[in-house]
N, C-alpha and C. Protein backbone atom coordinates (compact mmCIF):
# COMPACT_ATOMS: atom_id res chain seq x y z
N UNK A 1 -119.64 66.62 -67.85
CA UNK A 1 -119.09 66.36 -69.08
C UNK A 1 -120.16 66.05 -70.09
N UNK A 2 -119.99 66.39 -71.21
CA UNK A 2 -120.86 66.15 -72.38
C UNK A 2 -120.22 65.98 -73.70
N UNK A 3 -120.95 65.28 -74.57
CA UNK A 3 -120.16 64.94 -75.91
C UNK A 3 -120.99 65.77 -76.91
N UNK A 4 -120.33 66.44 -77.78
CA UNK A 4 -120.94 67.27 -78.82
C UNK A 4 -120.25 66.91 -80.07
N UNK A 5 -120.99 66.99 -81.13
CA UNK A 5 -120.48 67.03 -82.57
C UNK A 5 -120.31 68.34 -83.15
N UNK A 6 -119.19 68.50 -83.73
CA UNK A 6 -118.86 69.70 -84.51
C UNK A 6 -119.40 69.61 -85.86
N UNK A 7 -119.38 70.79 -86.64
CA UNK A 7 -119.94 70.87 -88.01
C UNK A 7 -118.96 69.96 -88.95
N UNK A 8 -117.79 69.76 -88.41
CA UNK A 8 -116.81 68.96 -89.24
C UNK A 8 -117.13 67.43 -89.02
N UNK A 9 -117.97 67.01 -88.16
CA UNK A 9 -118.34 65.73 -87.88
C UNK A 9 -117.43 64.98 -86.82
N UNK A 10 -116.57 65.69 -86.11
CA UNK A 10 -115.86 65.21 -85.01
C UNK A 10 -116.69 65.33 -83.61
N UNK A 11 -116.17 64.52 -82.76
CA UNK A 11 -116.87 64.52 -81.56
C UNK A 11 -115.86 65.10 -80.37
N UNK A 12 -116.44 65.95 -79.61
CA UNK A 12 -115.56 66.55 -78.49
C UNK A 12 -116.18 66.28 -77.12
N UNK A 13 -115.28 66.17 -76.13
CA UNK A 13 -115.64 66.21 -74.77
C UNK A 13 -115.66 67.60 -74.35
N UNK A 14 -116.93 68.04 -73.87
CA UNK A 14 -117.20 69.34 -73.54
C UNK A 14 -117.66 69.46 -72.00
N UNK A 15 -117.49 70.59 -71.59
CA UNK A 15 -118.08 70.96 -70.30
C UNK A 15 -119.53 71.18 -70.35
N UNK A 16 -120.31 70.33 -69.68
CA UNK A 16 -121.78 70.36 -69.80
C UNK A 16 -122.34 71.76 -69.33
N UNK A 17 -123.27 72.17 -70.13
CA UNK A 17 -123.87 73.38 -69.89
C UNK A 17 -123.12 74.53 -70.71
N UNK A 18 -121.78 74.53 -70.86
CA UNK A 18 -121.18 75.64 -71.45
C UNK A 18 -120.77 75.31 -72.92
N UNK A 19 -120.72 73.97 -73.21
CA UNK A 19 -120.45 73.69 -74.56
C UNK A 19 -118.99 73.80 -74.96
N UNK A 20 -118.08 74.39 -73.96
CA UNK A 20 -116.73 74.55 -74.30
C UNK A 20 -116.00 73.32 -74.30
N UNK A 21 -115.07 73.07 -75.08
CA UNK A 21 -114.31 71.83 -75.17
C UNK A 21 -113.49 71.65 -73.76
N UNK A 22 -113.60 70.48 -73.13
CA UNK A 22 -112.82 70.24 -72.00
C UNK A 22 -111.24 70.06 -72.19
N UNK A 23 -111.20 69.33 -73.45
CA UNK A 23 -109.72 69.18 -74.04
C UNK A 23 -109.84 69.22 -75.44
N UNK A 24 -108.98 69.77 -76.29
CA UNK A 24 -108.98 69.97 -77.55
C UNK A 24 -108.43 68.84 -78.49
N UNK A 25 -108.99 67.71 -78.15
CA UNK A 25 -108.61 66.50 -78.85
C UNK A 25 -109.95 65.82 -79.39
N UNK A 26 -110.18 65.75 -80.69
CA UNK A 26 -111.34 65.30 -81.07
C UNK A 26 -111.35 63.71 -81.38
N UNK A 27 -112.50 63.22 -81.40
CA UNK A 27 -112.79 61.82 -81.66
C UNK A 27 -113.47 61.73 -82.93
N UNK A 28 -113.42 60.62 -83.63
CA UNK A 28 -114.17 60.39 -84.95
C UNK A 28 -115.54 59.72 -84.75
N UNK A 29 -115.64 59.05 -83.44
CA UNK A 29 -116.93 58.42 -83.25
C UNK A 29 -117.43 58.75 -81.86
N UNK A 30 -118.82 58.91 -81.69
CA UNK A 30 -119.42 59.33 -80.52
C UNK A 30 -119.06 58.19 -79.32
N UNK A 31 -119.03 56.95 -79.64
CA UNK A 31 -118.94 55.92 -78.75
C UNK A 31 -117.75 56.01 -77.98
N UNK A 32 -116.57 56.33 -78.60
CA UNK A 32 -115.29 56.33 -77.95
C UNK A 32 -115.20 57.55 -77.22
N UNK A 33 -115.67 58.60 -77.69
CA UNK A 33 -115.63 59.93 -77.00
C UNK A 33 -116.53 59.88 -75.75
N UNK A 34 -117.73 59.21 -75.73
CA UNK A 34 -118.47 59.09 -74.69
C UNK A 34 -117.77 58.25 -73.50
N UNK A 35 -117.23 57.12 -74.01
CA UNK A 35 -116.45 56.25 -72.96
C UNK A 35 -115.39 56.95 -72.30
N UNK A 36 -114.63 57.79 -73.17
CA UNK A 36 -113.52 58.54 -72.57
C UNK A 36 -113.99 59.54 -71.58
N UNK A 37 -115.05 60.26 -71.93
CA UNK A 37 -115.69 61.25 -71.01
C UNK A 37 -116.04 60.52 -69.62
N UNK A 38 -116.69 59.37 -69.68
CA UNK A 38 -117.12 58.62 -68.55
C UNK A 38 -115.95 58.35 -67.65
N UNK A 39 -114.76 57.84 -68.22
CA UNK A 39 -113.66 57.56 -67.42
C UNK A 39 -113.14 58.71 -66.79
N UNK A 40 -112.95 59.78 -67.55
CA UNK A 40 -112.55 61.11 -66.87
C UNK A 40 -113.37 61.56 -65.68
N UNK A 41 -114.60 61.37 -65.89
CA UNK A 41 -115.57 61.81 -64.74
C UNK A 41 -115.46 60.83 -63.55
N UNK A 42 -115.14 59.54 -63.78
CA UNK A 42 -114.78 58.60 -62.64
C UNK A 42 -113.39 58.83 -61.88
N UNK A 43 -112.51 59.43 -62.83
CA UNK A 43 -111.11 59.61 -62.38
C UNK A 43 -110.89 60.93 -61.63
N UNK A 44 -111.41 61.95 -62.25
CA UNK A 44 -111.09 63.30 -61.61
C UNK A 44 -112.34 64.07 -61.23
N UNK A 45 -111.98 65.02 -60.33
CA UNK A 45 -112.89 66.10 -60.12
C UNK A 45 -112.94 67.12 -61.16
N UNK A 46 -113.72 67.03 -62.06
CA UNK A 46 -113.62 67.87 -63.37
C UNK A 46 -113.74 69.37 -62.94
N UNK A 47 -114.57 69.75 -62.07
CA UNK A 47 -114.65 71.15 -61.64
C UNK A 47 -113.42 71.69 -61.07
N UNK A 48 -112.73 70.81 -60.26
CA UNK A 48 -111.46 71.19 -59.70
C UNK A 48 -110.41 71.37 -60.96
N UNK A 49 -110.44 70.39 -61.85
CA UNK A 49 -109.38 70.49 -62.95
C UNK A 49 -109.70 71.78 -63.69
N UNK A 50 -110.97 72.08 -63.96
CA UNK A 50 -111.20 73.25 -64.74
C UNK A 50 -110.77 74.54 -64.22
N UNK A 51 -110.94 74.58 -62.79
CA UNK A 51 -110.64 75.72 -62.12
C UNK A 51 -109.11 75.89 -61.87
N UNK A 52 -108.37 74.88 -61.60
CA UNK A 52 -107.06 75.00 -61.26
C UNK A 52 -106.04 74.65 -62.40
N UNK A 53 -106.64 73.78 -63.41
CA UNK A 53 -105.95 73.29 -64.55
C UNK A 53 -104.38 73.10 -64.17
N UNK A 54 -104.21 72.04 -63.19
CA UNK A 54 -102.83 71.77 -62.84
C UNK A 54 -102.16 71.00 -63.98
N UNK A 55 -101.02 71.42 -64.35
CA UNK A 55 -100.27 70.81 -65.58
C UNK A 55 -100.08 69.34 -65.53
N UNK A 56 -99.74 68.78 -64.36
CA UNK A 56 -99.68 67.25 -64.22
C UNK A 56 -101.04 66.58 -64.55
N UNK A 57 -101.96 67.14 -64.05
CA UNK A 57 -103.24 66.61 -64.14
C UNK A 57 -103.67 66.58 -65.68
N UNK A 58 -103.52 67.75 -66.33
CA UNK A 58 -103.83 67.95 -67.80
C UNK A 58 -103.07 66.94 -68.51
N UNK A 59 -101.81 66.59 -68.22
CA UNK A 59 -101.01 65.57 -69.00
C UNK A 59 -101.62 64.30 -68.80
N UNK A 60 -102.03 64.03 -67.56
CA UNK A 60 -102.68 62.63 -67.19
C UNK A 60 -103.98 62.51 -68.08
N UNK A 61 -104.68 63.56 -68.10
CA UNK A 61 -106.12 63.50 -68.79
C UNK A 61 -105.69 63.21 -70.40
N UNK A 62 -104.76 64.09 -70.89
CA UNK A 62 -104.45 63.70 -72.33
C UNK A 62 -103.93 62.32 -72.64
N UNK A 63 -103.17 61.90 -71.65
CA UNK A 63 -102.75 60.36 -71.75
C UNK A 63 -103.93 59.50 -71.82
N UNK A 64 -104.84 59.62 -70.93
CA UNK A 64 -106.21 58.87 -70.78
C UNK A 64 -107.00 58.92 -72.25
N UNK A 65 -107.03 60.19 -72.66
CA UNK A 65 -107.73 60.49 -73.84
C UNK A 65 -107.01 59.71 -75.01
N UNK A 66 -105.58 59.77 -75.02
CA UNK A 66 -104.85 59.17 -75.96
C UNK A 66 -105.22 57.61 -76.12
N UNK A 67 -105.40 57.00 -74.99
CA UNK A 67 -105.60 55.53 -74.94
C UNK A 67 -106.97 55.33 -75.70
N UNK A 68 -108.01 56.14 -75.36
CA UNK A 68 -109.27 55.94 -76.06
C UNK A 68 -109.17 56.16 -77.45
N UNK A 69 -108.40 57.10 -77.87
CA UNK A 69 -108.20 57.52 -79.32
C UNK A 69 -107.52 56.30 -79.99
N UNK A 70 -106.51 55.74 -79.29
CA UNK A 70 -105.91 54.58 -79.86
C UNK A 70 -107.00 53.45 -80.14
N UNK A 71 -107.83 53.25 -79.11
CA UNK A 71 -108.79 52.14 -79.09
C UNK A 71 -109.75 52.44 -80.28
N UNK A 72 -110.15 53.65 -80.46
CA UNK A 72 -111.03 54.06 -81.54
C UNK A 72 -110.39 53.77 -82.98
N UNK A 73 -109.14 54.03 -82.99
CA UNK A 73 -108.39 53.95 -84.43
C UNK A 73 -108.25 52.38 -84.61
N UNK A 74 -107.97 51.63 -83.70
CA UNK A 74 -107.77 50.15 -83.78
C UNK A 74 -109.15 49.56 -84.26
N UNK A 75 -110.22 50.02 -83.48
CA UNK A 75 -111.56 49.49 -83.89
C UNK A 75 -112.00 49.78 -85.30
N UNK A 76 -111.53 51.05 -85.73
CA UNK A 76 -111.94 51.52 -87.17
C UNK A 76 -111.17 50.65 -88.14
N UNK A 77 -110.00 50.29 -87.80
CA UNK A 77 -109.08 49.38 -88.82
C UNK A 77 -109.72 48.02 -88.84
N UNK A 78 -110.01 47.42 -87.79
CA UNK A 78 -110.47 45.99 -87.62
C UNK A 78 -112.00 46.08 -87.85
N UNK A 79 -112.77 47.11 -87.89
CA UNK A 79 -114.14 47.08 -87.84
C UNK A 79 -114.62 46.98 -89.20
């Protein structure tokens, strides 16, 4: 996993080496994107997810990313 910034200024969790987005949900800050990527690496075998793309696993990943996106939004409001 890697974190990349797009030309629009958003941060994306990408597949290291390929630069392809792992999931198409952007973050506004590198910090929360990075923390989310670390949690995903600790929770899932990323290579297996990429090769199989099981629906239930993708849904769980999107839920986890949603938690980090909510944390990011809250921190920006209160920060």
